[in-house]
Coordinates of C-alpha atoms in Angstrom, one line a residue:
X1 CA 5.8 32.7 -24.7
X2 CA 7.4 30.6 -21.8
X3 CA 6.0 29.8 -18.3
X4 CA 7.7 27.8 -15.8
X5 CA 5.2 25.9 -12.6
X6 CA 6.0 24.2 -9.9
X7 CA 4.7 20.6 -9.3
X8 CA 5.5 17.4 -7.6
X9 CA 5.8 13.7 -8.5
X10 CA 5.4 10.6 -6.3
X11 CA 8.1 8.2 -6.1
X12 CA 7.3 5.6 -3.5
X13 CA 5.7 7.5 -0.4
X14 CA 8.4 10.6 -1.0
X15 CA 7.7 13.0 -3.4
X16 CA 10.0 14.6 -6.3
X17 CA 9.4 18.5 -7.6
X18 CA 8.5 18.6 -11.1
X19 CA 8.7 21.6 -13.9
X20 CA 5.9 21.6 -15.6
X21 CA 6.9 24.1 -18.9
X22 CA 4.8 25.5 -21.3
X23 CA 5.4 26.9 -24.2
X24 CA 3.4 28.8 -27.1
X25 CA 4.2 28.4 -30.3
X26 CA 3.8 28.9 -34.2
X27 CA 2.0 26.3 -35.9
X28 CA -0.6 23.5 -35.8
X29 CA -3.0 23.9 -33.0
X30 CA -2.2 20.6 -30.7
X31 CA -1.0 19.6 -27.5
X32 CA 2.2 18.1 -27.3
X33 CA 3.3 16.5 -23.5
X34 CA 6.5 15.1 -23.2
X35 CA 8.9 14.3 -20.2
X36 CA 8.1 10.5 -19.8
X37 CA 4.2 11.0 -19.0
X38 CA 1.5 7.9 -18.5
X39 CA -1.7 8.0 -20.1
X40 CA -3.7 9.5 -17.5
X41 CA -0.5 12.6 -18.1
X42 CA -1.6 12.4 -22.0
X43 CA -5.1 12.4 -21.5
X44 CA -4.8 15.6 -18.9
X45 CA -4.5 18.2 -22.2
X46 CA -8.3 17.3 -23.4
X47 CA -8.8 17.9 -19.3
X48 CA -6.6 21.1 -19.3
X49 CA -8.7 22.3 -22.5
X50 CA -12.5 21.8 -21.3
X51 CA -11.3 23.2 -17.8
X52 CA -10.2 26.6 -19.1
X53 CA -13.1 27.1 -21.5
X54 CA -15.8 26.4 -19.4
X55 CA -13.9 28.3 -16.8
X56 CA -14.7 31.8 -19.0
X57 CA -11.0 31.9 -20.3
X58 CA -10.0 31.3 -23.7
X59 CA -7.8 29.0 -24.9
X60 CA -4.7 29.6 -27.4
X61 CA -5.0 28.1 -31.0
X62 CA -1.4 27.8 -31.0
X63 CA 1.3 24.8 -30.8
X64 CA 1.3 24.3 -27.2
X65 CA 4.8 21.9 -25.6
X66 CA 4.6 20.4 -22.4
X67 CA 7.4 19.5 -20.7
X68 CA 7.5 17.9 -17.6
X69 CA 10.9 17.9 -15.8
X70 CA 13.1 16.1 -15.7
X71 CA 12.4 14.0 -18.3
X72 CA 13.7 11.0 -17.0
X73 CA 11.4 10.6 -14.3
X74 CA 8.2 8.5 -15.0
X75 CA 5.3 11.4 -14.6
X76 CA 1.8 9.6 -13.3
X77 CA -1.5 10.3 -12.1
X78 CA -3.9 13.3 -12.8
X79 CA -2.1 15.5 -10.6
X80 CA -0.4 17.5 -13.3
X81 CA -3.6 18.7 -14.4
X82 CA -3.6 22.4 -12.8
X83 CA 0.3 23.3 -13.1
X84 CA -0.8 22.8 -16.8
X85 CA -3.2 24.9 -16.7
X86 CA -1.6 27.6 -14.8
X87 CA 1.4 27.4 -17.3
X88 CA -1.2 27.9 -20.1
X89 CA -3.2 30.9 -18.4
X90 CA 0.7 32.4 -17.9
X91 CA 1.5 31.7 -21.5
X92 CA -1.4 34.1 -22.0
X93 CA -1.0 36.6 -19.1
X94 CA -4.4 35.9 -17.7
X95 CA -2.5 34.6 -14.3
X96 CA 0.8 36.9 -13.2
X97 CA 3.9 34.6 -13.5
X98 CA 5.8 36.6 -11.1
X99 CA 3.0 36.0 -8.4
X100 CA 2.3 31.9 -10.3
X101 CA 6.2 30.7 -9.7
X102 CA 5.8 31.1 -5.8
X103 CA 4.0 28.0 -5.6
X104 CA 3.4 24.5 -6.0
X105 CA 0.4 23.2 -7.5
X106 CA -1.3 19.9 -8.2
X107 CA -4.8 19.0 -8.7
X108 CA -6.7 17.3 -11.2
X109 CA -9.4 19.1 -13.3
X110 CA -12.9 18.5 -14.0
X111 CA -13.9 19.3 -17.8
X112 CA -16.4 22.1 -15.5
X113 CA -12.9 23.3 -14.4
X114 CA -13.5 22.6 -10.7
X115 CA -10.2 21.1 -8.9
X116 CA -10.3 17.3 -7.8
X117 CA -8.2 15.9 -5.2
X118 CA -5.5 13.8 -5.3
X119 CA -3.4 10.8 -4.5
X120 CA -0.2 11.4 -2.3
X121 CA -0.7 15.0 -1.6
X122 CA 0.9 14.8 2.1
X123 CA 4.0 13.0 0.5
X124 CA 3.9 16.0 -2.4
X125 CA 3.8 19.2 0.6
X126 CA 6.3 17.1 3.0
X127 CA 8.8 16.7 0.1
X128 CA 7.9 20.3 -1.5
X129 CA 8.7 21.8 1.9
X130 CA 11.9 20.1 2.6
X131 CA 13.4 21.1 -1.0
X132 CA 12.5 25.3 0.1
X133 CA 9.2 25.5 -0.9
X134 CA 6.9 27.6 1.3
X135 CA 3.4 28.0 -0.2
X136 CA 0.9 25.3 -2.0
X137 CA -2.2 25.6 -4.3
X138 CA -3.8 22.3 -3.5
X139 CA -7.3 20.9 -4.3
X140 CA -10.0 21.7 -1.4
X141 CA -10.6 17.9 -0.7
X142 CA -7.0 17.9 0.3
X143 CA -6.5 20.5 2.4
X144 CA -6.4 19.0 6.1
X145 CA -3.6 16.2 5.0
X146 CA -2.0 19.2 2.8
X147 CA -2.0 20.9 6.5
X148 CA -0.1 18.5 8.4
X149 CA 3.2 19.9 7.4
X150 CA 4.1 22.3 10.3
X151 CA 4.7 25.8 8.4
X152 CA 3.7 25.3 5.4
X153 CA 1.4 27.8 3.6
X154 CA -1.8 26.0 2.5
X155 CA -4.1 27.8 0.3
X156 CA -7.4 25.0 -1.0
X157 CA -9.1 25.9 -4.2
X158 CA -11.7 24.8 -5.5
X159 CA -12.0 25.7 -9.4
X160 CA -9.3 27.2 -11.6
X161 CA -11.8 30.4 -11.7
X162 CA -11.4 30.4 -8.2
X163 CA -7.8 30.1 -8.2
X164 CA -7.2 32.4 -10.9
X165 CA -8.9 35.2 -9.2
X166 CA -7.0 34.5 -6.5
X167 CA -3.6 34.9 -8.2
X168 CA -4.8 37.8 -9.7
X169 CA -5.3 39.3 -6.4
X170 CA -9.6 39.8 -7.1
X171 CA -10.5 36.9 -4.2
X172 CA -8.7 36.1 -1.0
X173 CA -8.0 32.7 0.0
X174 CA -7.7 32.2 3.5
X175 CA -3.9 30.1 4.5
X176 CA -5.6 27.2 5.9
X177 CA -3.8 25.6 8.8
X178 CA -5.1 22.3 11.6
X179 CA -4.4 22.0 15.2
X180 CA -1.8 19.0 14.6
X181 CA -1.4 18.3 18.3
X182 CA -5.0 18.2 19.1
X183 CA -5.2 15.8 15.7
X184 CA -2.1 13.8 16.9
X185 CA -3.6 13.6 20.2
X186 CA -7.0 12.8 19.4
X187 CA -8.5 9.1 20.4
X188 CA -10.4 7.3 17.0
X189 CA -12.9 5.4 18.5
X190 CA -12.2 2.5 21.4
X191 CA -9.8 -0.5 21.1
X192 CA -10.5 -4.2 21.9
X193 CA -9.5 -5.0 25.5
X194 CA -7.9 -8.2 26.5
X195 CA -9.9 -8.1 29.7
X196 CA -12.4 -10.1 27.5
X197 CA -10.4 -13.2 27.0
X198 CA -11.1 -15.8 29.2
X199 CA -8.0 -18.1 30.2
X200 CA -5.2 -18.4 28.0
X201 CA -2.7 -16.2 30.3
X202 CA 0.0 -18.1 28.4
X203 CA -1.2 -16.2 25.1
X204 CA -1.4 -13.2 26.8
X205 CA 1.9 -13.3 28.0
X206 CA 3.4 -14.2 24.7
X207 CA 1.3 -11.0 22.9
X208 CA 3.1 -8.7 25.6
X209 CA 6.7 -10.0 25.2
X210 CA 5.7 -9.6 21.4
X211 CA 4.1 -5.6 21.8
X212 CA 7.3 -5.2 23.9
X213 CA 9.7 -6.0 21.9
X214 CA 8.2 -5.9 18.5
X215 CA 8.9 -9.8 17.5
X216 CA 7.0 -11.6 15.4
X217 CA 4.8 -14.5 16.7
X218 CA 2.9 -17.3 15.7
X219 CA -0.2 -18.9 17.7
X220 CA -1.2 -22.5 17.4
X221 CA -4.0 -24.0 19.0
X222 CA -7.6 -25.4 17.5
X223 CA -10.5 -23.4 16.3
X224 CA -12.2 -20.9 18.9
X225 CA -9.3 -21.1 20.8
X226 CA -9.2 -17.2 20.9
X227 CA -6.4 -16.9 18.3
X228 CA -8.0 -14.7 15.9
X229 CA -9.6 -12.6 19.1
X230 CA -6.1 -12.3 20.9
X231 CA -4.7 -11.0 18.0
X232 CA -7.2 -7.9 17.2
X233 CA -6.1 -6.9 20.7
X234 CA -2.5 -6.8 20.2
X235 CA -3.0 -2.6 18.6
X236 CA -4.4 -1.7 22.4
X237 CA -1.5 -3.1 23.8
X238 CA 1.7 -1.1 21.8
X239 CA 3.5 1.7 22.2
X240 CA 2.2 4.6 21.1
X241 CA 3.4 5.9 17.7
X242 CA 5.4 9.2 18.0
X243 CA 5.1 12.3 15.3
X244 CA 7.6 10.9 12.5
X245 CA 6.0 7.6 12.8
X246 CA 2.6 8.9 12.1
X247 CA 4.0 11.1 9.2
X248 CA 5.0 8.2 7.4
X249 CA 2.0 6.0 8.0
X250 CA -0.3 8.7 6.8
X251 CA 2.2 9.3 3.5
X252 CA 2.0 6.0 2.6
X253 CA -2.3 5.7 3.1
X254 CA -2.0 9.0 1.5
X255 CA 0.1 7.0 -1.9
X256 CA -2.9 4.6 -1.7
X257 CA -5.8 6.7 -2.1
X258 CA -6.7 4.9 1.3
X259 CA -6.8 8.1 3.7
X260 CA -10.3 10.6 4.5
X261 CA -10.5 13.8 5.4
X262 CA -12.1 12.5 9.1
X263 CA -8.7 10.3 9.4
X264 CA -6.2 12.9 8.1
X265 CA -3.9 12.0 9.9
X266 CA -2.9 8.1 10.9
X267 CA -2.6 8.6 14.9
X268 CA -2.9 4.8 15.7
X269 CA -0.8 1.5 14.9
X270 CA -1.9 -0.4 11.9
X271 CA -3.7 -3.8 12.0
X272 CA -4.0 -5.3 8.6
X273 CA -5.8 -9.1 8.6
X274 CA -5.9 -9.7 4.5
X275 CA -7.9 -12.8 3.4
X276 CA -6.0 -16.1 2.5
X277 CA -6.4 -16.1 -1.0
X278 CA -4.3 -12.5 -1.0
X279 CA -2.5 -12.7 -4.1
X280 CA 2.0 -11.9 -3.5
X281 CA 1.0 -8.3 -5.4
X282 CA -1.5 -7.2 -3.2
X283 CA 0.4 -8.4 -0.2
X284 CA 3.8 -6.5 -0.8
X285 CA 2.5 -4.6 -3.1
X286 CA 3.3 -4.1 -7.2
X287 CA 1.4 -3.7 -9.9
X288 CA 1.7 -1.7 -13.4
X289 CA 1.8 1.6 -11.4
X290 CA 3.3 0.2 -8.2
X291 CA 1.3 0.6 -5.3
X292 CA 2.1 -0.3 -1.6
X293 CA 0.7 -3.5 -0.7
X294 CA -0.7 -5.3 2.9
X295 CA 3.6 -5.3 4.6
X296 CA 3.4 -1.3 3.5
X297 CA 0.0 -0.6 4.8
X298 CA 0.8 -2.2 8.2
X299 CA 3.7 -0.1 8.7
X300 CA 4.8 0.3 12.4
X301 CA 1.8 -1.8 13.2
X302 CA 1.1 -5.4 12.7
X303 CA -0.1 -8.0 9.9
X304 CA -2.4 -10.4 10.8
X305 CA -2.6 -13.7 8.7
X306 CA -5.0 -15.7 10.1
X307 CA -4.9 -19.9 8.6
X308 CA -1.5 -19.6 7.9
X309 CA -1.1 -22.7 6.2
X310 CA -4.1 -21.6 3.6
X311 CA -1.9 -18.8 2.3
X312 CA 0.0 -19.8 -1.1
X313 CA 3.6 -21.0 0.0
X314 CA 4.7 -18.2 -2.9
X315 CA 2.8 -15.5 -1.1
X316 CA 4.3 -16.4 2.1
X317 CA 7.7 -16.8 0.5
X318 CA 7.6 -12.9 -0.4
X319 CA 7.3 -12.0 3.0
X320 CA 10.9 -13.0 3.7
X321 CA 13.1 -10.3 2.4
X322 CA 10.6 -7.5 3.8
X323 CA 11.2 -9.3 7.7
X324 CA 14.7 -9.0 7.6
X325 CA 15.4 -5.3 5.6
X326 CA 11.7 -3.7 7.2
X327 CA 11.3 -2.2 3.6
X328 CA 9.9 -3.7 0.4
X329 CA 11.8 -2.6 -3.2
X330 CA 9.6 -3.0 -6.5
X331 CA 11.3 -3.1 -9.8
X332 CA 9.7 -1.9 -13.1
X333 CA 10.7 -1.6 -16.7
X334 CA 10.5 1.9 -15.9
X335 CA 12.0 2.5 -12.5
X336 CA 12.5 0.8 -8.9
X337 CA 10.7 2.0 -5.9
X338 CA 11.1 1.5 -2.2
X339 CA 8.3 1.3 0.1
X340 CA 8.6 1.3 4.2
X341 CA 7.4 -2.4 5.5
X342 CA 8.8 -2.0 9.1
X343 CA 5.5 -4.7 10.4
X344 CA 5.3 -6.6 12.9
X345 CA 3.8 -10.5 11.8
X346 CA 1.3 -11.9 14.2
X347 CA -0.1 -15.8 12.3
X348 CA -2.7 -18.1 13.0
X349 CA -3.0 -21.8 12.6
X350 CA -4.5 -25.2 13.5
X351 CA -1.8 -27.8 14.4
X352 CA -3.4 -30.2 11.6
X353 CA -5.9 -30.0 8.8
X354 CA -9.1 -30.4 11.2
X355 CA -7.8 -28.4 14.3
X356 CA -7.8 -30.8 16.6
X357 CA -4.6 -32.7 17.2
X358 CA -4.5 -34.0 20.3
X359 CA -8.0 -33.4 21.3
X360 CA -8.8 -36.9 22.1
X361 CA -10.5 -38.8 19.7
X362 CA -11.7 -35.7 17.6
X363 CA -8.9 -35.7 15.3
X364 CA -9.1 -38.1 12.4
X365 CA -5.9 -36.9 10.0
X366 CA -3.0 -39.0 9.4
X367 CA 0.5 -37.9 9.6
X368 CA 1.1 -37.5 6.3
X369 CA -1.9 -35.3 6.1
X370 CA -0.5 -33.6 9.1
X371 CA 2.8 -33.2 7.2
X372 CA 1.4 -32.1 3.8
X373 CA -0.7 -29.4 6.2
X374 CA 2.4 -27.8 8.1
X375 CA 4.4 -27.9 5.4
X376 CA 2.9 -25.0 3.6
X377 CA 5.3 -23.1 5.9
X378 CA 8.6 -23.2 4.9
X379 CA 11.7 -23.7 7.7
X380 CA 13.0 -20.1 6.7
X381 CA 9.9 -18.7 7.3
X382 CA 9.2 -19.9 10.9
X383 CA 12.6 -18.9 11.3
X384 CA 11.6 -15.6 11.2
X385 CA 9.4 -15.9 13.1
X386 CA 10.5 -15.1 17.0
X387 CA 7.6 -16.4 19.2
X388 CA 5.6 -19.1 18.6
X389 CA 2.6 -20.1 21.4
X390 CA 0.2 -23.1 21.8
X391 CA -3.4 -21.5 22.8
X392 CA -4.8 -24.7 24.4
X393 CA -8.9 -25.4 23.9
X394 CA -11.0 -22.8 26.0
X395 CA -12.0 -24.6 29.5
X396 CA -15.8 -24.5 30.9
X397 CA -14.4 -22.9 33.9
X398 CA -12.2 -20.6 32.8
X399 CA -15.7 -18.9 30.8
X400 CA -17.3 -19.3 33.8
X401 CA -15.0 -17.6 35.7
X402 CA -16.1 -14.2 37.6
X403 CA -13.0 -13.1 38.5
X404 CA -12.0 -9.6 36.2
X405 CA -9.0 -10.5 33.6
X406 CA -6.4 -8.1 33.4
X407 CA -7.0 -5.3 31.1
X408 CA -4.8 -3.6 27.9
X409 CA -4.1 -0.8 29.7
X410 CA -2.6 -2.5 32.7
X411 CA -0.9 -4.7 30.4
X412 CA 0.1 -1.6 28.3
X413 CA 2.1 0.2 30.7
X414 CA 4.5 -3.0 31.1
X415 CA 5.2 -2.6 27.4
X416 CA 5.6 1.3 27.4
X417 CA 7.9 0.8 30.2
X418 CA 10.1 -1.8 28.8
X419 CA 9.9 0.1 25.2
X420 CA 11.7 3.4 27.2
X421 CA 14.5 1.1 28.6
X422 CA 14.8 0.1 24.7
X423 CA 14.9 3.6 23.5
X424 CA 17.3 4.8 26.0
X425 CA 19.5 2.1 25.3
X426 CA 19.5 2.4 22.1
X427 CA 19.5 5.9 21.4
X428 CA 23.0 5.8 19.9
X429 CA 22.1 2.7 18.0
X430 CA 19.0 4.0 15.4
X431 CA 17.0 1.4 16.7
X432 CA 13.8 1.2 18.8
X433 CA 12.9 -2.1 19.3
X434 CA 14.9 -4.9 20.6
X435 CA 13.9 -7.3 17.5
X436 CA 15.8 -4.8 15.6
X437 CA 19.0 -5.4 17.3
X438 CA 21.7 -6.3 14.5
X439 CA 24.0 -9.2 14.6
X440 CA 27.1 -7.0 15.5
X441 CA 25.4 -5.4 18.8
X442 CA 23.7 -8.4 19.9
X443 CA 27.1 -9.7 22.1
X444 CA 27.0 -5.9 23.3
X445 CA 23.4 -6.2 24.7
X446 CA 22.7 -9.9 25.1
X447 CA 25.3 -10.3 27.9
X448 CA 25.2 -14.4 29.2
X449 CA 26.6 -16.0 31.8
X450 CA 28.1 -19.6 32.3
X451 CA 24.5 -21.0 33.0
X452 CA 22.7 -19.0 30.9
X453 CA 25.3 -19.9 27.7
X454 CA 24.9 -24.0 28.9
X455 CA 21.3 -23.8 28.7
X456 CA 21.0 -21.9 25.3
X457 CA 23.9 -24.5 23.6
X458 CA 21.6 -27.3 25.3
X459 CA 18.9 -26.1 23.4
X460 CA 20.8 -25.3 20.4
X461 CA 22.2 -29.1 20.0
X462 CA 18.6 -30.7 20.8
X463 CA 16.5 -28.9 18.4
X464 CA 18.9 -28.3 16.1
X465 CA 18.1 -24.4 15.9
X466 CA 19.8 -22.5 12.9
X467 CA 22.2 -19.0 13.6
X468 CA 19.0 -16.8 13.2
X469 CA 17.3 -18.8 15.6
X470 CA 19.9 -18.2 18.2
X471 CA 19.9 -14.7 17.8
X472 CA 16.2 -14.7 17.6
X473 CA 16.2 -16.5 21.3
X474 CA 18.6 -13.9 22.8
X475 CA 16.0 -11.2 21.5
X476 CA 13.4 -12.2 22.9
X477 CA 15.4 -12.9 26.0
X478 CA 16.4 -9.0 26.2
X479 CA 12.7 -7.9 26.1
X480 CA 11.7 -10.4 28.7
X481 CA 14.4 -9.0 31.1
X482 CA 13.3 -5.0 29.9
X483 CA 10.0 -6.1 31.0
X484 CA 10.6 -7.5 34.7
X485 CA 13.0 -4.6 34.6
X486 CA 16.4 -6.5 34.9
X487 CA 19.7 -5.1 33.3
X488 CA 21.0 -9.0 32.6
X489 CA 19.3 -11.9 30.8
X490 CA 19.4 -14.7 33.6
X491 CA 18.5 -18.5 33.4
X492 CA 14.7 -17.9 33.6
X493 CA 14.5 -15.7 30.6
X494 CA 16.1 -18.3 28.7
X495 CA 13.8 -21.1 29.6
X496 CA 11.1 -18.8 29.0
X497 CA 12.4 -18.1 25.6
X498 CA 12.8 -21.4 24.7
X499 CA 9.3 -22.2 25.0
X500 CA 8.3 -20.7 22.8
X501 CA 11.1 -21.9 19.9
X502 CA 9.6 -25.7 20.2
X503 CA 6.6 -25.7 18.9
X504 CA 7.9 -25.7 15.6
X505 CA 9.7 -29.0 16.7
X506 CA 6.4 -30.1 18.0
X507 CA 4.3 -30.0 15.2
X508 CA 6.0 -28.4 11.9
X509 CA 8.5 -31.5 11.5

């Protein structure tokens, strides 16, 4: 006897449909699972077996194969628990196969035979759906992520009795369904404000041009110069994400194991601050079953690395490939995968070892302690890195100041404006952002005058910037003219711009 079951596999954060086939046999009562399986794939037959016994069913003393399909694809995770079972219970006519084949299932069993959930169901339903499947048998816990997908025919279970009564026509299951636009619109809790920084308008001004126009910065300045607290704003202070984006946020959380039935669905921009002593796995992710690191989980938000310099150089170095492509690839013995790492980097750092260079008399490090400090960062590194701001010591008066700072939301609406100027000019271009603009359109968009070209090649000879670096200026340049709403990039944007390229002169030399 022969049954055929619908399942899915995760490769990266997209998922792959799987046959799992079952067959009864003549012979030797065992299990047999083949088609490229991990352990916790092996182990799911002693699963599989508990599950339908203490479920009320009996269970075949027959040879039972397993094949998942295609066999070239590396099967992981638990999930292929209940399309096991299912293919079993066919094998033996306790579950119709006519009614059985209409779905996709994936769960993994308790040895009670309840239904667990799962890793990566979103990515499992979105790919599922695509490829012309309509209905899904997933795992109760899973339901509201399951649910997302617009259309889709969602039925939770929550035991294989429960499901199999359900096949069998004996229980109804309720298609369960979620308001998506009342999810997608919903507000998680309030954001930081930048109306409680005192002083530093210089930062502030660098974090919009930055929200604007997606580039990466980098704040120097000595301790409790608001660094760390300007930077936990910068989420309050981007565009909102749209649908798509939110889709693929929540698919790679849901990889991860990382997303709750309260937050099915990711509706804000990522901030991810890991700890200095973040190892180059857990930053871009890896592992013996890859999974998305830090750059993946921050995904059309930003990454926060606060002490720069702290970070291992070969962490950092890692980072460099991901900046450019805005994806991450993963190679394994047993296959490559892809994740999204489309981040924006926002980094902290003291200008020497003790914070405060040029603080009078409080700094005691030598230059060659100053050197060995800044040069934890490598040249190709910073430049990547688009922006880079001094945040000065915090004045007496500027805390004591009365007078009401400027809020996000005021700031906000400068960014949103200048991001629909980006959008519509680039709506032919697949691009969003004006740091994404690619070498070949940058002449088309970046339009310079006479005075404007003398002052960048000025500033090109003295401080000997490299070709990245140029293009990196006229960037910056475009989102500073999107935001005072001007079609051409004059003189002042430049000199603006170029403020913020010498601080690495300054102080990383």
């Amino acid at each position: 006897m022969l049954s055929k079951i619908i399942s899915c596999s995760i490769s990266g954060i997209d998922g792959c449909l799987i046959d799992a086939e079952v067959d009864l046999g003549n012979g030797l009562p065992m299990i047999d699972i083949v088609g490229l399986p991990d352990s916790a794939v092996k182990e799911s037959k002693e699963r599989v077996r508990s599950a339908i016994k203490n479920s009320g069913f009996p269970f075949p003393a027959k040879r039972i194969t397993i094949n998942l399909a295609p066999a070239d694809i590396k099967k992981e995770g638990p999930s292929f628990d209940l399309p096991i079972a299912v293919g079993i219970l066919s094998c033996l006519q306790i579950v119709p196969f006519e009614v059985s084949k209409e779905y996709m299932f994936t769960g993994e069993l308790s040895l009670d035979g309840s239904v667990r959930g799962v890793n990566g169901v979103l990515p499992m339903v979105y790919s599922s759906y695509t490829n012309g499947i309509k209905k899904f048998i997933v795992p109760y816990d899973n339901r509201d992520e399951a649910a997302l997908i617009k259309d889709a025919e969602i039925y939770p279970v929550r035991s294989l009795r429960h499901l199999c009564d359900f096949l069998n026509g004996k229980e109804e299951i309720k298609r369960y369904t979620v308001e998506v636009e009342n999810i997608f619109n919903s507000t998680n809790g309030e954001m930081l404000d930048f109306s409680d920084i005192k002083g530093q308008e210089n930062v502030k001004r660098a974090m919009e041009i930055a929200a604007a126009g997606r580039h990466n910065i980098l704040l120097i300045g000595p301790p409790g110069s608001g660094k760390t607290m300007a930077a936990k704003r910068l989420p309050s202070i981007m565009p909102d994400l749209t649908f798509d984006e939110c889709i693929e946020i929540t698919k790679i959380y849901s990889v991860s194991g990382l997303l709750k039935n309260k937050n099915m669905l990711i509706n804000k921009r990522p901030f991810r601050a890991p700890h200095h002593t973040v190892s180059a796995s857990a930053l871009t992710g890896g592992g013996r079953i890859p999974k998305p690191g830090e750059i993946s989980l921050a995904d059309k938000g930003a990454l926060f690395l606060d002490e720069l310099p702290e970070f291992s150089r070969n962490v950092l170095e890692v980072m460099r490939q991901p900046l450019e492509d805005g994806q991450v690839t993963i190679a394994r013995v047993n296959g490559t995968v892809t994740y999204p790492a489309d981040f924006m980097l926002v980094a902290a750092m003291n200008p020497c070892p003790c914070g405060y260079l040029g603080d009078g008399d409080k700094c005691r490090c030598t230059q060659n302690e100053i050197a060995k400090y800044t040069s934890k960062i490598s040249g190709p590194l910073l430049d990547r890195i688009d922006i880079q701001v001094e945040a000065s010591a915090i004045k007496y008066e500027d805390l004591k100041d009365g007078r009401s700072s400027e809020t996000s939301e005021e700031i906000k609406e400068r960014v949103v404006k200048a991001h629909k100027l980006q959008l519509e000019r680039y709506k032919n271009d697949n691009i969003q952002f004006n740091s994404q603009l690619p070498p070949n359109l940058i002449d088309k968009y970046c339009v310079l005058g006479k005075k404007e070209q003398a002052m960048l090649k000025s500033a090109f000879d003295r401080l000997g910037l490299s070709a990245r670096s140029y293009h990196k200026i006229l960037k910056v340049a475009r989102t500073i003219a999107d935001l005072e709403g001007s079609e051409y990039i004059t003189a002042k944007h430049i000199a603006e711009v170029i403020q913020y390229r010498n601080l690495d002169r300054k102080y990383l030399m």
